Amino acid sequence: MQLINDIHKAALTLSKGGLVAFATETVYGLGADARNDRAVAEIFAAKGRPGFNPLIIHVATHEAAFRLGDFGATAQALANAFWPGPLSIVVPLRADAGISKLATAGLGTVALRIPAREQARQLLAEFGGPVAAPSANPSGHISATTPAHVLAGLGAVDGLVLDGGRCDVGVESTIIDATGNNPAILRPGGVTSEQIEAITGASVKLANPVTADAPTAPGQLTSHYAPRAAVRLNAASARPGEILLAFGPGDTTGALNLSPSGDTTEAAANLFAMLHQLDADGATTIAVNPIPATGLGVAINDRLARAAAPRPQKRQAS
Ligand code: TXA
Ligand code: MG
């Protein structure tokens, strides 16, 4: 990565689908255009994540956030009280938001925040679109709060680091699920539960975060997008009644192909969109070609294994 001071250059790089690490008040984020599947896949490749966690989407203004998510009264109150600032608010994703399905891990919800750092907001305003940005560190390492940390962990990555000096808060944003009327904290962080309770006027509970690595507690698996169709892994070809999801140059059937050239980053960029497409096409079983366990192939296989796992029994409504 190249360390720079030029916000215009950073914004231009985002527009072109490149990666830009930038300082927020909490930690450095590794940002990319949240509407660009390929750019979002590059984030996961750079971090070496073993799974596809949904990413926090950063915007410059309240109006921009309200165009991406459906803000009920509680979410609206939280946004007004804490933005700009270290609170990420999970709300239902608007159908016309245009956010990459890879960035939201195919969920019907989205985590949004306006960072408080002036430089970050200038970057977001100049870029003019939503930026997906997890912490700018290799997966499993501690978050970066200086440009030197970013370079030490991700120096070999193709992209820019916008020099913003040291981050003040040092821990990530608080994530709050405000999809309903009773908000729950999914991850403690820069805004305390007391501060939140002062706004909502009710006690706020701590819930389990949504992570790809968490054991699949009941409900957890369904909260991540699983296609309606059954999934058969490592399929050389489709059997009668199945629809093939191909990978690599070997397929000549004209099936949807995650990456005709066999590139796992391209395959990751296409994964969620193609699963949705096959559902829309009415597939009952999706047969997926083997994906090599290299690069993002590890994360793709993790995701597909979850999609292929036995589905939790639907609870009887009571
Ligand atoms: O302070 C921060 O929040 C930093 C800076 C860069 O803004 N960003 C950050 O992003 O920590 P990230 O991608 O590491 O946080 C992602 C986490 C996911 O693992 C998940 O727990 C939660 O945010 N998340 C994202 N979207 C969600 C959703 N729709 N529903 C529930 N949780 C979600
Ligand atoms: Mg992180």
Coordinates of C-alpha atoms and ligand atoms in Angstrom, one line a residue:
M1 CA 0.0 0.0 0.0
Q2 CA 1.1 3.5 -0.7
L3 CA 0.8 6.2 2.0
I4 CA -0.6 9.5 0.7
N5 CA -2.1 12.8 1.9
D6 CA -4.3 13.6 -1.1
I7 CA -8.0 13.1 -0.4
H8 CA -8.8 13.7 -4.1
K9 CA -6.6 10.9 -5.2
A10 CA -8.1 8.6 -2.5
A11 CA -11.6 9.4 -3.7
L12 CA -10.6 8.8 -7.3
T13 CA -9.1 5.4 -6.4
L14 CA -12.4 4.4 -4.7
S15 CA -14.3 5.5 -7.8
K16 CA -12.1 3.2 -9.9
G17 CA -12.8 0.2 -7.6
G18 CA -9.6 0.4 -5.7
L19 CA -8.9 0.0 -2.0
V20 CA -8.2 2.9 0.3
A21 CA -7.4 2.6 4.0
F22 CA -8.6 5.7 5.9
A23 CA -8.7 6.9 9.5
T24 CA -12.0 7.1 11.3
E25 CA -12.3 8.2 15.0
T26 CA -12.4 4.5 16.0
V27 CA -9.8 2.6 13.9
Y28 CA -8.5 2.6 10.3
G29 CA -10.9 1.1 7.8
L30 CA -10.0 -0.7 4.6
G31 CA -12.5 0.9 2.3
A32 CA -14.0 0.1 -1.1
D33 CA -17.0 1.2 -3.2
A34 CA -19.8 -0.7 -1.4
R35 CA -21.8 -1.0 -4.8
N36 CA -18.9 -2.8 -6.5
D37 CA -18.9 -6.6 -6.0
R38 CA -15.3 -6.9 -7.3
A39 CA -14.0 -4.1 -5.1
V40 CA -15.7 -5.6 -2.0
A41 CA -14.2 -9.0 -2.9
E42 CA -10.8 -7.3 -2.9
I43 CA -11.3 -6.3 0.7
F44 CA -11.9 -9.8 1.8
A45 CA -8.9 -11.0 -0.2
A46 CA -6.7 -8.3 1.3
K47 CA -7.7 -9.2 4.9
G48 CA -7.5 -13.0 4.3
R49 CA -10.9 -13.5 6.0
P50 CA -11.9 -17.2 6.3
G51 CA -15.6 -16.2 5.9
F52 CA -17.7 -13.4 4.6
N53 CA -18.9 -11.3 7.5
P54 CA -21.3 -8.5 6.5
L55 CA -19.4 -5.2 6.4
I56 CA -20.2 -1.8 7.9
I57 CA -21.2 0.7 5.2
H58 CA -19.9 4.3 5.7
V59 CA -21.6 7.3 4.3
A60 CA -21.1 11.1 4.6
T61 CA -24.6 12.3 5.5
H62 CA -27.9 11.2 7.2
E63 CA -29.7 11.6 3.9
A64 CA -27.3 9.2 2.2
A65 CA -27.9 6.7 5.0
F66 CA -31.7 7.1 4.8
R67 CA -31.5 6.2 1.1
L68 CA -29.8 2.9 1.8
G69 CA -31.8 1.7 4.8
D70 CA -35.3 1.9 6.3
F71 CA -35.0 3.9 9.5
G72 CA -37.9 3.4 12.0
A73 CA -38.5 5.9 14.8
T74 CA -35.8 4.3 17.1
A75 CA -33.2 4.1 14.4
Q76 CA -33.9 7.6 13.4
A77 CA -33.5 8.9 17.0
L78 CA -30.2 7.0 17.3
A79 CA -28.9 8.4 14.0
N80 CA -29.8 11.9 15.1
A81 CA -28.2 11.5 18.5
F82 CA -25.0 9.8 17.6
W83 CA -24.0 10.6 14.0
P84 CA -21.4 11.5 13.1
G85 CA -19.9 9.1 15.6
P86 CA -18.9 5.6 16.6
L87 CA -22.3 4.0 16.3
S88 CA -23.2 1.5 13.5
I89 CA -27.0 1.1 13.1
V90 CA -28.4 -2.1 11.6
V91 CA -31.6 -1.4 9.7
P92 CA -33.6 -3.2 6.9
L93 CA -31.8 -2.8 3.6
R94 CA -33.8 -0.8 1.0
A95 CA -34.5 -2.8 -2.1
D96 CA -33.1 0.0 -4.3
A97 CA -30.0 0.6 -2.2
G98 CA -27.7 -0.9 -4.8
I99 CA -25.3 -2.3 -2.2
S100 CA -23.1 -5.3 -3.2
K101 CA -24.7 -8.5 -1.8
L102 CA -21.2 -9.6 -0.8
A103 CA -20.9 -6.5 1.4
T104 CA -24.0 -7.4 3.3
A105 CA -23.3 -11.1 3.1
G106 CA -26.7 -11.4 1.4
L107 CA -28.6 -10.2 4.5
G108 CA -31.8 -8.2 4.2
T109 CA -30.3 -5.7 6.6
V110 CA -27.4 -3.3 6.5
A111 CA -25.1 -1.7 9.1
L112 CA -24.6 2.0 8.5
R113 CA -22.5 4.7 10.0
I114 CA -21.3 8.2 9.5
P115 CA -17.8 8.5 11.0
A116 CA -16.9 11.6 13.0
R117 CA -13.4 12.1 11.6
E118 CA -13.5 15.2 9.4
Q119 CA -11.0 13.7 6.9
A120 CA -13.1 10.5 6.6
R121 CA -16.3 12.5 5.9
Q122 CA -14.5 14.7 3.3
L123 CA -13.3 11.5 1.6
L124 CA -16.9 10.0 1.7
A125 CA -18.4 13.3 0.5
E126 CA -15.9 13.7 -2.4
F127 CA -16.3 10.0 -3.4
G128 CA -20.1 10.5 -3.2
G129 CA -21.1 6.9 -2.6
P130 CA -21.3 4.3 0.2
V131 CA -18.0 2.8 1.4
A132 CA -17.7 -0.7 2.8
A133 CA -14.9 -0.7 5.4
P134 CA -13.9 -3.3 7.9
S135 CA -10.9 -2.6 10.2
A136 CA -7.7 -2.3 8.2
N137 CA -5.9 -5.3 9.6
P138 CA -5.3 -8.9 8.4
S139 CA -8.1 -11.2 9.7
G140 CA -7.5 -12.3 13.2
H141 CA -5.0 -9.5 14.0
I142 CA -5.7 -6.5 16.2
S143 CA -7.2 -3.3 14.6
A144 CA -4.9 -0.6 13.2
T145 CA -5.0 2.9 14.8
T146 CA -2.0 4.4 12.9
P147 CA -0.8 4.4 9.3
A148 CA 2.2 2.4 10.5
H149 CA -0.1 -0.4 11.8
V150 CA -1.9 -0.5 8.5
L151 CA 1.3 -0.8 6.5
A152 CA 2.7 -3.4 8.9
G153 CA -0.3 -5.6 8.4
L154 CA -1.4 -4.9 4.9
G155 CA 1.7 -3.3 3.3
A156 CA 1.7 -5.9 0.4
V157 CA -1.9 -5.1 -0.6
D158 CA -2.5 -3.0 -3.8
G159 CA -4.1 0.2 -2.6
L160 CA -3.6 3.5 -0.8
V161 CA -3.4 4.6 2.9
L162 CA -4.8 8.1 3.4
D163 CA -2.6 9.5 6.3
G164 CA -4.9 10.6 9.1
G165 CA -2.5 10.2 12.0
R166 CA -3.7 8.3 15.1
C167 CA -7.3 7.3 15.7
D168 CA -8.7 8.7 19.0
V169 CA -11.2 6.1 20.1
G170 CA -9.1 3.0 19.3
V171 CA -12.0 0.5 19.6
E172 CA -14.5 -0.2 16.9
S173 CA -17.9 1.4 16.7
T174 CA -20.8 0.1 18.8
I175 CA -23.1 -2.0 16.5
I176 CA -26.8 -1.7 17.4
D177 CA -29.6 -3.7 15.8
A178 CA -32.4 -1.2 15.3
T179 CA -34.4 -3.3 12.8
G180 CA -37.3 -3.5 15.4
N181 CA -38.5 -1.3 18.2
N182 CA -36.3 -2.9 20.9
P183 CA -32.7 -2.2 19.9
A184 CA -30.0 -4.7 20.9
I185 CA -26.3 -4.1 21.0
L186 CA -24.5 -6.6 18.7
R187 CA -21.0 -5.4 19.5
P188 CA -20.0 -3.1 22.3
G189 CA -17.8 -0.2 21.2
G190 CA -17.3 3.6 21.1
V191 CA -20.8 4.5 22.3
T192 CA -21.9 3.0 25.6
S193 CA -25.2 1.3 26.4
E194 CA -25.9 4.1 29.0
Q195 CA -25.6 6.7 26.3
I196 CA -27.9 4.7 24.1
E197 CA -30.4 4.1 26.9
A198 CA -30.5 7.9 27.5
I199 CA -31.8 8.3 24.0
T200 CA -34.2 5.3 23.7
G201 CA -35.5 5.6 27.3
A202 CA -35.4 1.8 27.7
S203 CA -32.8 -0.7 28.7
V204 CA -30.8 -2.1 25.8
K205 CA -29.8 -5.7 25.8
L206 CA -26.6 -7.3 24.5
A207 CA -27.2 -9.8 21.7
N208 CA -25.0 -12.2 19.8
P209 CA -23.1 -10.6 17.0
V210 CA -23.5 -11.8 13.4
T211 CA -20.2 -13.4 12.4
A212 CA -19.4 -16.0 9.8
D213 CA -17.2 -17.8 12.3
A214 CA -19.7 -18.1 15.1
P215 CA -21.1 -21.5 15.8
T216 CA -24.4 -21.8 14.0
A217 CA -26.8 -21.4 16.9
P218 CA -30.4 -21.8 16.0
G219 CA -31.4 -18.8 13.9
Q220 CA -27.9 -17.8 13.2
L221 CA -27.6 -19.8 10.0
T222 CA -30.9 -18.5 8.6
S223 CA -29.8 -14.9 9.5
H224 CA -27.1 -15.3 6.9
Y225 CA -28.4 -15.7 3.4
A226 CA -29.0 -19.3 2.4
P227 CA -30.5 -19.9 -1.0
R228 CA -34.0 -21.4 -1.0
A229 CA -32.6 -24.2 -3.2
A230 CA -30.7 -27.1 -1.8
V231 CA -26.9 -27.0 -2.5
R232 CA -24.7 -29.9 -3.6
L233 CA -20.9 -29.2 -3.2
N234 CA -18.0 -30.4 -5.3
A235 CA -20.2 -31.5 -8.2
A236 CA -18.4 -32.4 -11.4
S237 CA -21.6 -31.7 -13.3
A238 CA -25.3 -31.3 -12.7
R239 CA -27.5 -34.3 -12.3
P240 CA -31.0 -34.4 -13.8
G241 CA -33.1 -31.8 -12.0
E242 CA -30.2 -29.8 -10.7
I243 CA -28.9 -26.4 -12.0
L244 CA -25.1 -26.1 -12.2
L245 CA -23.1 -23.2 -10.7
A246 CA -19.8 -23.6 -12.6
F247 CA -16.3 -22.5 -11.7
G248 CA -13.3 -22.3 -14.1
P249 CA -12.7 -22.8 -17.8
G250 CA -13.8 -26.5 -17.8
D251 CA -17.6 -25.8 -18.1
T252 CA -19.0 -25.7 -21.6
T253 CA -22.7 -26.1 -20.7
G254 CA -23.4 -22.3 -20.6
A255 CA -24.3 -22.5 -16.9
L256 CA -23.8 -19.5 -14.6
N257 CA -20.0 -19.4 -13.9
L258 CA -18.5 -17.9 -10.7
S259 CA -15.3 -17.3 -12.6
P260 CA -14.7 -18.7 -16.1
S261 CA -10.9 -17.9 -15.6
G262 CA -10.8 -19.7 -12.3
D263 CA -10.1 -16.6 -10.2
T264 CA -11.4 -16.9 -6.6
T265 CA -11.6 -13.2 -6.1
E266 CA -13.9 -12.9 -9.1
A267 CA -15.9 -15.9 -7.9
A268 CA -16.4 -14.2 -4.5
A269 CA -17.7 -11.1 -6.2
N270 CA -20.3 -13.2 -8.0
L271 CA -21.2 -15.6 -5.3
F272 CA -24.2 -14.0 -3.6
A273 CA -25.6 -12.5 -6.7
M274 CA -25.5 -15.8 -8.6
L275 CA -27.1 -17.7 -5.7
H276 CA -29.9 -15.2 -5.7
Q277 CA -30.2 -15.5 -9.5
L278 CA -30.5 -19.3 -9.3
D279 CA -33.2 -19.0 -6.7
A280 CA -35.0 -16.5 -8.9
D281 CA -34.7 -19.0 -11.7
G282 CA -36.5 -21.5 -9.6
A283 CA -33.7 -24.0 -8.9
T284 CA -34.5 -26.8 -6.5
T285 CA -30.9 -28.0 -6.2
I286 CA -27.8 -26.1 -7.1
A287 CA -24.8 -28.2 -8.0
V288 CA -21.6 -26.3 -7.5
N289 CA -18.3 -27.2 -9.2
P290 CA -15.3 -27.7 -6.8
I291 CA -13.7 -24.4 -5.7
P292 CA -10.0 -24.5 -4.9
A293 CA -9.1 -23.7 -1.2
T294 CA -6.8 -20.9 -2.2
G295 CA -7.3 -17.2 -1.8
L296 CA -11.0 -16.4 -1.3
G297 CA -11.8 -20.0 -2.2
V298 CA -11.5 -20.8 1.6
A299 CA -14.2 -18.2 2.4
I300 CA -16.4 -19.3 -0.6
N301 CA -16.2 -22.9 0.5
D302 CA -17.0 -21.9 4.1
R303 CA -20.1 -20.0 2.9
L304 CA -21.2 -22.8 0.5
A305 CA -20.8 -25.5 3.3
R306 CA -23.2 -23.4 5.4
A307 CA -25.6 -23.1 2.5
A308 CA -25.4 -26.9 2.0
A309 CA -25.8 -27.7 5.7
P310 CA -29.1 -29.2 6.9
R311 CA -31.5 -26.3 7.4
P312 CA -32.7 -25.6 10.9
Q313 CA -36.3 -26.8 11.4
K314 CA -38.8 -24.0 11.1
R315 CA -40.2 -23.3 14.6
Q316 CA -43.9 -23.9 15.0
A317 CA -45.6 -20.5 15.4
S318 CA -47.2 -20.2 18.8
Ligands
TXA1 O1 -15.3 1.2 14.0 C1 -15.7 0.5 13.1 O2 -16.9 0.0 13.1 C2 -14.8 0.1 12.0 C3 -14.4 1.4 11.3 C4 -13.5 1.2 10.1 O3 -15.6 2.0 10.9 N1 -15.3 -0.9 11.1 C5 -15.5 -2.2 11.5 O4 -16.1 -2.9 10.5 O5 -15.3 -2.6 12.6 P1 -16.2 -4.5 10.5 O6 -16.5 -4.8 9.0 O7 -15.0 -5.1 11.1 O8 -17.5 -4.9 11.3 C6 -18.3 -5.8 10.7 C7 -19.2 -6.4 11.7 C8 -19.7 -7.8 11.3 O9 -18.8 -8.7 11.7 C9 -21.0 -7.9 12.0 O10 -20.8 -8.3 13.3 C10 -21.5 -6.5 12.0 O11 -20.5 -5.6 11.7 N2 -22.5 -6.3 10.9 C11 -22.4 -5.7 9.7 N3 -23.5 -5.8 9.0 C12 -24.4 -6.3 9.9 C13 -25.8 -6.7 9.7 N4 -26.5 -6.4 8.6 N5 -26.4 -7.2 10.8 C14 -25.7 -7.5 11.9 N6 -24.4 -7.3 12.1 C15 -23.8 -6.7 11.1
MG2 MG -12.4 -6.0 12.6

